Amino acid sequence: MTHLLPLALKSAWNRRYTLGLTLIAIALSVTLLLGIERVRQDARDSFAQAVSGTDLVVGARSSPLQLLLYAVFRIGEASNNIGWDSAQALVAHPAVAWTIPLSLGDSHRSFPVLGTTPAYFEHFLYGDKQALKLAQGKRFVGLFDVVLGAEVAERLGYHLGDKITLAHGISEDGPEHGDKPFSVVGILARTGTPVDRTLHIGLEALEAIHLDWQGGAPIPGFAIPPELVKKFNLTPKSVTAVLVGLNTRAGVFAMQRYVANYRDEPLMAVLPGVALSQLWEMMAIAERALLAISALVVVVSFAGLVAVVLAGLGERRRELAILRANGARPRDLLTLLALEGGAVTLAGALVGLMLLTLLTAVLGPWLEAQYGLLLKLALPSVEELRLLGWVVLVGTLASLLPGYRAYRLSLADGLTPRV
Amino acid sequence: MPQPVLSLENLLFRWPDQAAACLDIADFQVAADEQVFIHGESGSGKSTLLNLIAGVLTPQRGNIAALGQPLSALSAAARDRFRVDHIGLIFQQFNLIPYLSVLDNVLLPCRFSARRSQRAGDPKTAAATLLQHLDLDASLWRRPATQLSVGQQQRVAAARALIGQPEIVIADEPTSALDAARQTAFLDLLRRECAAANAALLFVSHDLRLAEGFGRRVEMGQINRATTA
Ligand SMILES: Nc1ncnc2c1ncn2[C@@H]1O[C@H](COP(=O)(O)OP(=O)(O)OP(=O)(O)O)[C@@H](O)[C@H]1O
Ligand SMILES: [Mg+2]
């Protein structure tokens, strides 16, 4: 084996262009396979990290998943709002320790704007029950103060004291609330959750910028300048959802029932964990399909490898006969070819891994900005290594095929190849 | 006669897909240090005979013993080992592995055979000495084999056949691709080096003009009772 290795390497180097192409095919397929696996893992992780310590998410009755996705992840369709009275009723409930009202709908340069209360900074937890921290500045105090998520500030290059205007709706080219600029008073530390991509303002501010609006557009001929808005009642009429923390976790189902039976309007309370596992279940099929497809792509690249090595055998009959004449046993030749295929596969797998790392580094920020998908630049996980192991194993096994052919040829040819 | 390095007895070989026997040899022996010129026309079974002696083919009947060792007593893998340990081979052409350097080509048997490697002493030095003896300039040694002329390639093949002092050197028309002047020069070198290494030489050719200088000349028709086309 050890005396064959340098031979295998030199022989492979001799055919580096064809083998190189196959290697690239394998590398790309491995990148795809691992990429899908990594996106899957990281998506789960970042979803699971996004909210913790919240016992219930309360919103208008719809699909629990839709509510969770919209309220916590700012993904998908807006759900109906719930009345401010209902939100207040939750606050008053004896089992409730705290509430965080959330009001979504506006945006700034396609980053979502969240209207909330200072309770958000107090009670909102993510990851392993970590609280939000301000990297710079302070929470919003004044009416037109805004606190930026880390990603927003970094992406758009904002600093404390900068003035920004919000857009109505979530599309980039929505009408602007241009007459009421906000000033950046705080920037949150990075969390790796949707918080990073969010701009936080007070509920009253959200109310204030919509005072002179109706049906998604400014009311013509009616403008209220920022100095005057304080004269109006800025109590919100509705919010998108309310995050609820209970005094004891044990009360969660009773509370859920209370919300479900709330008489004034149809409400729903969702346990984040339950909704998430519902999400996993839904995604599992798609995940498996994706994984199967990428596995298929890997197999196709192996078929390419086998074809290339097999096709090369014709030209290599002479080489095999020479090796044979100089002491190589037929099974050495089998080993030689299997070694070659195995090495190309291994190299392909490693290049694939490197490519994935490179892509993660280059595309990661874009993916995070566009899809809120946080791809970690990390050493391969056990799961990924196992996949890689399978790839190399299957590649080596596939290479036994040309190896066996070489074995047969060398037996038939003896020392004088018929070419 | 001392113990022959090679002895064939009562040998019969027929290619599987053919009706008639290709080789039928009652008795053929080669003594140590002997240099034998085997002559026969094309298709007379010379290459087949060499494959049998090298243990790649097995006869349907009869015995081949090399250095007193009956080849039939060895497994296929053991015959492969035995071949590289004791026999150096040179072919008509395309002897060298294109992706290996001249030096690595010469060292090939030492890679597969501990015995050859050990008998060579330091294989690299032995290879260098042989290459020098065969008039191959040191500037060529690191080059890939394909950059050599055919004549040079055949000399490299001879160096490879001789490294580690195998007891038997078998050459299957190694000069047919060379011009007349180079043929004799190559043959002289080969015979001289075989003699220096105390190796028996079996030289096969259909060209009788090359027989000059060989101690013994054998006609395929003399030893082979089968009549092949
Ligand atoms: N692999 C094979 N399978 C079947 N028959 C073969 C095979 N190799 C050779 N033969 C037959 O055996 C006979 C002897 O062939 P061989 O190659 O030994 O001749 P040769 O004397 O070496 O000829 P040349 O001088 O042309 O090299 C021929 O009739 C050939 O057809
Ligand atoms: Mg021949």
CSV table of N, CA and C and ligand atoms in Angstrom, one decimal, chain A residues 416, chain B residues 46-48 92 172-173 204, ligand 2:
chain,number,residue,atom,x,y,z
A,416,THR,N,2.0,-8.5,-22.0
A,416,THR,CA,1.9,-7.9,-23.3
A,416,THR,C,0.5,-7.4,-23.6
B,46,LYS,N,6.9,-16.9,-29.2
B,46,LYS,CA,8.0,-16.5,-28.3
B,46,LYS,C,7.5,-15.7,-27.1
B,47,SER,N,6.6,-14.7,-27.4
B,47,SER,CA,6.1,-13.9,-26.3
B,47,SER,C,5.3,-14.8,-25.3
B,48,THR,N,4.6,-15.7,-25.9
B,48,THR,CA,3.8,-16.6,-25.0
B,48,THR,C,4.8,-17.4,-24.1
B,92,GLN,N,9.6,-5.1,-26.3
B,92,GLN,CA,9.8,-4.5,-27.6
B,92,GLN,C,9.8,-3.0,-27.6
B,172,ASP,N,12.3,-9.2,-24.8
B,172,ASP,CA,11.4,-9.6,-25.9
B,172,ASP,C,11.5,-8.6,-27.0
B,173,GLU,N,12.4,-8.9,-28.0
B,173,GLU,CA,12.6,-8.0,-29.1
B,173,GLU,C,12.9,-6.6,-28.7
B,204,VAL,N,14.9,-12.7,-27.1
B,204,VAL,CA,14.0,-13.2,-28.1
B,204,VAL,C,14.0,-12.3,-29.3
C,2,MG,MG,6.1,-11.3,-29.5
